[in-house]
Short mmCIF file of C-alpha atoms and ligand atoms in Angstrom, two decimals:
data_model
loop_
_atom_site.label_atom_id
_atom_site.label_comp_id
_atom_site.label_asym_id
_atom_site.label_seq_id
_atom_site.Cartn_x
_atom_site.Cartn_y
_atom_site.Cartn_z
CA MET A 1 74.65 -57.96 43.76
CA SER A 2 75.73 -60.40 41.05
CA ILE A 3 77.62 -63.47 41.96
CA ARG A 4 81.45 -63.56 41.55
CA ILE A 5 83.10 -66.72 40.36
CA ILE A 6 86.65 -66.77 41.69
CA SER A 7 89.23 -69.45 41.19
CA ASP A 8 92.27 -67.85 42.97
CA PRO A 9 92.41 -68.71 46.69
CA ALA A 10 94.31 -65.45 47.45
CA VAL A 11 91.71 -63.42 46.00
CA VAL A 12 88.96 -65.06 47.97
CA GLN A 13 91.09 -64.67 50.99
CA ALA A 14 91.76 -60.97 50.43
CA LYS A 15 87.94 -60.37 50.16
CA ALA A 16 87.33 -62.30 53.38
CA ARG A 17 90.04 -60.15 55.06
CA GLU A 18 88.14 -56.99 54.10
CA TRP A 19 84.84 -58.34 55.36
CA LYS A 20 86.34 -59.43 58.67
CA ALA A 21 88.15 -56.03 59.04
CA ALA A 22 84.58 -54.46 58.74
CA GLY A 23 83.29 -56.79 61.55
CA GLU A 24 81.14 -58.83 59.08
CA THR A 25 80.45 -62.64 59.37
CA ILE A 26 81.13 -65.10 56.77
CA GLY A 27 79.59 -68.51 56.11
CA ILE A 28 81.04 -71.22 53.80
CA VAL A 29 79.19 -73.99 52.17
CA PRO A 30 81.80 -76.56 50.86
CA THR A 31 80.45 -78.64 47.89
CA MET A 32 81.54 -80.56 44.89
CA GLY A 33 79.08 -78.79 42.65
CA PHE A 34 76.12 -80.08 40.46
CA LEU A 35 73.99 -78.41 43.06
CA HIS A 36 70.55 -79.61 44.02
CA ASP A 37 67.95 -78.74 46.68
CA GLY A 38 70.04 -80.52 49.43
CA HIS A 39 72.91 -77.98 48.72
CA ARG A 40 70.30 -75.19 48.34
CA SER A 41 69.10 -75.76 51.92
CA LEU A 42 72.72 -75.39 53.12
CA ILE A 43 73.14 -72.12 51.18
CA THR A 44 69.74 -70.62 52.40
CA ARG A 45 70.71 -71.35 55.97
CA ALA A 46 74.19 -69.79 55.42
CA VAL A 47 72.57 -66.65 53.89
CA GLU A 48 70.26 -66.33 56.82
CA GLN A 49 72.95 -66.55 59.44
CA ASN A 50 75.89 -64.66 57.90
CA ASP A 51 76.58 -61.30 56.32
CA HIS A 52 78.42 -63.01 53.41
CA VAL A 53 78.49 -66.40 52.05
CA ILE A 54 81.02 -68.27 49.97
CA VAL A 55 79.93 -71.47 48.22
CA SER A 56 82.95 -73.56 47.13
CA VAL A 57 82.55 -75.78 44.09
CA PHE A 58 85.48 -78.06 43.89
CA VAL A 59 85.63 -81.76 42.87
CA ASN A 60 88.48 -82.35 45.37
CA PRO A 61 90.80 -84.90 43.78
CA ILE A 62 92.53 -86.09 47.00
CA GLN A 63 89.37 -87.36 48.50
CA PHE A 64 88.73 -89.92 45.56
CA GLY A 65 90.27 -93.28 45.38
CA PRO A 66 91.84 -94.67 42.29
CA ASN A 67 88.85 -96.68 41.23
CA GLU A 68 86.24 -93.96 42.02
CA ASP A 69 84.22 -91.54 39.86
CA LEU A 70 86.48 -88.51 39.92
CA ASP A 71 86.63 -88.18 36.02
CA LYS A 72 83.03 -88.69 35.51
CA TYR A 73 81.69 -86.67 38.49
CA PRO A 74 78.87 -84.48 37.10
CA ARG A 75 79.63 -80.81 36.68
CA ASP A 76 77.52 -77.81 35.66
CA LEU A 77 79.12 -74.55 36.88
CA ASP A 78 76.64 -72.24 35.18
CA ALA A 79 73.63 -73.78 36.87
CA ASP A 80 75.53 -73.87 40.16
CA ALA A 81 76.44 -70.15 39.95
CA ALA A 82 72.80 -69.31 39.04
CA MET A 83 71.58 -71.21 42.18
CA CYS A 84 74.09 -69.46 44.44
CA GLU A 85 73.13 -66.16 43.08
CA ALA A 86 69.49 -66.72 43.50
CA GLU A 87 69.96 -67.84 47.09
CA GLY A 88 71.94 -64.67 47.73
CA ALA A 89 75.50 -65.91 48.21
CA ASP A 90 78.40 -63.53 47.42
CA ILE A 91 81.03 -65.83 45.87
CA VAL A 92 81.40 -69.13 44.08
CA PHE A 93 84.86 -70.31 44.86
CA HIS A 94 85.73 -72.55 41.93
CA PRO A 95 89.52 -73.43 42.05
CA GLU A 96 91.45 -75.72 39.68
CA PRO A 97 93.15 -78.63 41.62
CA SER A 98 96.46 -76.77 40.84
CA ASP A 99 95.21 -73.86 42.58
CA MET A 100 94.54 -75.89 45.67
CA TYR A 101 97.45 -78.37 45.45
CA GLY A 102 100.44 -76.51 43.99
CA GLU A 103 103.84 -77.91 43.42
CA TYR A 104 105.35 -79.59 46.49
CA PHE A 105 102.11 -79.73 48.26
CA SER A 106 102.79 -81.99 51.24
CA THR A 107 100.54 -81.15 54.30
CA HIS A 108 97.57 -83.11 55.23
CA VAL A 109 95.16 -83.20 58.18
CA GLU A 110 93.92 -86.62 59.42
CA VAL A 111 91.40 -87.53 62.03
CA ASP A 112 92.14 -90.92 63.37
CA ASP A 113 89.66 -93.81 64.52
CA ILE A 114 86.33 -92.57 63.29
CA THR A 115 87.64 -92.35 59.70
CA SER A 116 88.36 -95.93 59.42
CA VAL A 117 84.87 -97.32 59.98
CA LEU A 118 81.64 -97.00 57.87
CA CYS A 119 82.37 -95.29 54.46
CA GLY A 120 86.17 -95.07 55.57
CA ALA A 121 86.41 -98.90 55.62
CA SER A 122 85.96 -99.19 51.86
CA ARG A 123 87.39 -95.48 50.94
CA PRO A 124 90.85 -95.37 52.47
CA GLY A 125 92.29 -91.96 52.56
CA HIS A 126 88.73 -90.42 51.62
CA PHE A 127 88.30 -88.50 54.86
CA ARG A 128 91.89 -87.41 55.05
CA GLY A 129 91.13 -85.66 51.61
CA VAL A 130 87.95 -84.17 53.11
CA THR A 131 89.55 -82.84 56.22
CA THR A 132 92.57 -81.46 54.29
CA VAL A 133 90.42 -79.53 51.80
CA CYS A 134 88.04 -78.30 54.57
CA ASN A 135 90.91 -76.99 56.40
CA LYS A 136 92.20 -75.06 53.47
CA LEU A 137 88.61 -73.91 52.70
CA PHE A 138 88.16 -72.57 56.35
CA ASN A 139 91.52 -70.79 56.16
CA ILE A 140 90.75 -69.18 52.65
CA SER A 141 87.27 -68.10 53.55
CA LYS A 142 87.95 -67.04 57.20
CA ALA A 143 84.49 -68.42 57.87
CA ASP A 144 82.67 -67.92 61.13
CA ARG A 145 80.32 -70.88 60.25
CA ALA A 146 80.60 -73.89 57.81
CA TYR A 147 77.54 -75.69 56.60
CA PHE A 148 77.40 -79.48 56.08
CA GLY A 149 74.60 -81.90 55.40
CA GLU A 150 73.52 -84.70 57.66
CA LYS A 151 73.31 -86.74 54.51
CA ASP A 152 77.06 -87.35 54.95
CA ALA A 153 76.70 -88.05 58.60
CA GLN A 154 80.18 -89.47 59.05
CA GLN A 155 81.79 -86.59 57.21
CA LEU A 156 79.87 -84.23 59.53
CA ALA A 157 81.07 -86.23 62.73
CA VAL A 158 84.77 -86.13 61.37
CA ILE A 159 84.62 -82.42 60.73
CA ARG A 160 83.24 -81.60 64.15
CA ARG A 161 86.02 -83.85 65.69
CA MET A 162 88.64 -82.04 63.66
CA VAL A 163 87.33 -78.54 64.70
CA ARG A 164 87.13 -79.49 68.30
CA ASP A 165 90.51 -81.38 68.36
CA LEU A 166 92.42 -78.57 66.63
CA ASN A 167 90.49 -75.49 68.30
CA MET A 168 89.45 -74.23 64.95
CA ASP A 169 87.68 -71.03 65.55
CA LEU A 170 84.27 -71.57 63.67
CA GLU A 171 80.92 -73.14 64.18
CA ILE A 172 79.98 -76.25 62.16
CA VAL A 173 76.26 -76.21 61.35
CA GLY A 174 74.62 -79.49 60.46
CA CYS A 175 71.59 -79.46 58.19
CA PRO A 176 68.84 -82.03 57.76
CA ILE A 177 68.78 -84.41 54.86
CA VAL A 178 66.68 -83.13 51.83
CA ARG A 179 64.93 -85.96 49.94
CA GLU A 180 63.05 -86.50 46.76
CA GLU A 181 59.21 -87.10 47.06
CA ASP A 182 59.65 -90.87 47.19
CA GLY A 183 62.25 -90.60 50.03
CA LEU A 184 65.47 -90.95 48.12
CA ALA A 185 68.12 -88.62 49.59
CA ARG A 186 69.06 -85.90 47.09
CA SER A 187 72.57 -86.62 45.70
CA SER A 188 74.63 -85.30 42.80
CA ARG A 189 75.37 -89.12 42.16
CA ASN A 190 71.62 -89.91 41.69
CA LYS A 191 72.26 -88.62 38.12
CA TYR A 192 74.20 -91.98 37.39
CA LEU A 193 71.04 -94.11 38.11
CA ASN A 194 68.99 -95.19 35.04
CA PRO A 195 65.25 -95.16 35.42
CA GLU A 196 65.09 -98.68 36.54
CA GLU A 197 67.86 -98.20 39.17
CA ARG A 198 66.21 -94.85 40.28
CA LYS A 199 63.05 -96.79 41.14
CA ALA A 200 64.93 -99.46 42.98
CA ALA A 201 67.10 -96.70 44.94
CA VAL A 202 63.99 -95.93 46.99
CA ILE A 203 64.73 -99.08 49.12
CA LEU A 204 67.48 -97.19 50.94
CA SER A 205 65.04 -94.75 52.75
CA LYS A 206 62.22 -97.37 52.93
CA SER A 207 64.49 -99.69 54.86
CA LEU A 208 65.62 -96.94 57.15
CA ASN A 209 61.99 -96.05 57.77
CA LYS A 210 61.30 -99.75 58.80
CA GLY A 211 64.22 -99.53 61.23
CA LYS A 212 62.92 -96.22 62.58
CA ALA A 213 59.42 -97.68 63.07
CA LEU A 214 61.07 -100.75 65.01
CA LEU A 215 62.80 -98.28 67.30
CA ASP A 216 59.61 -96.31 67.80
CA SER A 217 57.94 -99.52 68.66
CA GLY A 218 60.39 -99.98 71.56
CA GLU A 219 62.96 -102.35 70.16
CA ARG A 220 66.42 -101.63 71.53
CA SER A 221 68.55 -104.36 70.15
CA ALA A 222 71.17 -103.07 67.64
CA GLN A 223 71.23 -106.47 65.91
CA ALA A 224 67.47 -106.62 65.56
CA LEU A 225 67.55 -103.23 63.94
CA ILE A 226 70.36 -104.27 61.52
CA ASP A 227 68.57 -107.47 60.61
CA THR A 228 65.26 -105.58 59.91
CA ILE A 229 66.92 -102.98 57.72
CA THR A 230 69.10 -105.67 55.96
CA ALA A 231 65.93 -107.90 55.31
CA GLU A 232 64.12 -104.88 53.73
CA LEU A 233 67.14 -103.99 51.54
CA LYS A 234 67.32 -107.41 50.29
CA THR A 235 63.73 -107.32 49.08
CA GLU A 236 65.16 -105.29 46.04
CA PRO A 237 67.04 -107.51 43.82
CA MET A 238 69.14 -104.63 42.44
CA SER A 239 70.50 -103.70 45.92
CA ASP A 240 74.09 -104.77 46.81
CA ILE A 241 74.55 -104.08 50.53
CA GLU A 242 78.13 -102.66 51.62
CA TYR A 243 77.14 -102.06 55.26
CA VAL A 244 74.18 -101.64 57.61
CA SER A 245 75.62 -100.14 60.96
CA VAL A 246 74.24 -99.02 64.20
CA VAL A 247 76.98 -96.82 65.82
CA ASP A 248 77.35 -94.51 68.66
CA SER A 249 76.78 -90.90 67.42
CA ILE A 250 80.12 -89.45 68.82
CA THR A 251 82.57 -92.38 68.67
CA LEU A 252 81.03 -94.13 65.57
CA LYS A 253 81.75 -97.51 67.28
CA ASP A 254 79.40 -100.32 66.65
CA VAL A 255 76.70 -100.55 69.33
CA GLU A 256 76.99 -104.02 71.06
CA GLY A 257 73.77 -105.24 72.60
CA ASP A 258 71.07 -102.72 73.38
CA ILE A 259 70.84 -99.18 72.25
CA THR A 260 71.28 -96.92 75.26
CA ALA A 261 72.77 -93.63 73.88
CA PRO A 262 72.30 -91.60 70.81
CA VAL A 263 73.00 -93.62 67.60
CA LEU A 264 73.53 -93.13 64.04
CA VAL A 265 71.96 -95.72 61.72
CA ALA A 266 73.84 -95.68 58.52
CA ILE A 267 73.87 -97.68 55.25
CA ALA A 268 75.82 -97.93 52.02
CA VAL A 269 74.25 -99.70 49.14
CA ARG A 270 75.11 -100.15 45.49
CA ILE A 271 72.35 -99.97 42.94
CA GLY A 272 73.89 -101.07 39.79
CA SER A 273 77.25 -99.42 39.84
CA THR A 274 76.18 -96.32 41.88
CA ARG A 275 77.13 -96.28 45.45
CA LEU A 276 74.38 -94.67 47.55
CA ILE A 277 74.50 -93.74 51.31
CA ASP A 278 71.64 -92.81 53.74
CA ASN A 279 71.12 -92.52 57.42
CA PHE A 280 69.12 -91.37 60.39
CA SER A 281 70.10 -90.46 63.89
CA TYR A 282 68.09 -91.64 66.88
CA GLU A 283 68.01 -90.77 70.56
CA VAL A 284 66.47 -93.17 72.85
P1 LIG B 301 78.65 -82.77 47.98
O1 LIG B 301 78.71 -81.78 46.91
O2 LIG B 301 77.97 -84.10 47.61
O3 LIG B 301 80.09 -82.96 48.51
O4 LIG B 301 77.86 -82.22 49.14
C1 LIG B 301 78.19 -80.86 49.76
C2 LIG B 301 77.42 -80.76 50.96
O5 LIG B 301 76.06 -80.71 50.76
C3 LIG B 301 77.73 -81.79 52.08
O6 LIG B 301 77.82 -81.21 53.32
C4 LIG B 301 76.56 -82.69 51.95
O7 LIG B 301 76.35 -83.37 53.13
C5 LIG B 301 75.41 -81.71 51.68
N1 LIG B 301 74.35 -82.56 50.95
C6 LIG B 301 74.48 -83.23 49.97
N2 LIG B 301 73.26 -83.82 49.75
C7 LIG B 301 72.37 -83.36 50.73
C8 LIG B 301 71.00 -83.63 50.99
N3 LIG B 301 70.31 -84.34 50.24
N4 LIG B 301 70.52 -83.00 52.15
C9 LIG B 301 71.22 -82.22 52.78
N5 LIG B 301 72.54 -81.94 52.63
C10 LIG B 301 73.06 -82.37 51.49
#
């Protein structure tokens, strides 16, 4: 079956209604497009687990701050559609902003607390935009399951929180981070890196690996972990650290003292003008 690219939310919703009436399951993979192997892994998983898969390709304006990269965000719908088709998805949902946020749009969904730390601290309103669009995507797609990457660990935690808090009737499936051969997490934003910056960017995963090794060696002090990762990041002159954090996996609160429960170790680092994130989860 060849892939359908649909921009009208009502058309996707009508198709989803048909599928549900036939007792068939639906998976949704929300993306901003310019798809790479990280996205591919989500789509593959969704195709394995559902009768039908909708991949949304939507650069969601309300999750970008005024000085962020909305206008220059990379796009390639033809390549995206080809990947979705090759992986066996049914629909690429590619709305215009006006299809999603019509005249008088005034409803938002906001998760408190865990959205104001880590990336939320420097990107006010970002997660409100993410949770609002995901709500719309879940309603439009009538999905049984939605697929998110652990690459955006805070986003995944926020979406899980929202689904629990609001009794939303779908399963959130987290998928492991897909990396380049040298360890850099795949990201559409890697396209912004020039060759020199691309080489320097390996410092993110390298520093996290040092941190992981420290934990494996038995160290439990959150501060020692932060210090080790920070020192490694600073060995790369092009790196400009936004945060290095060790937080509780559920509350996303900073761990004080020793690590005694599952943690998320997360970093945000600018290489040149490109802001990159990476993380790992650890259970002691
Ligand atoms: P984006 O298009 O960047 O908004 O990402 C769409 C989805 O793909 C999100 O759930 C991301 O977490 C996920 N994703 C992006 N990069 C990766 C990666 N390298 N590995 C796994 N999932 C990813």
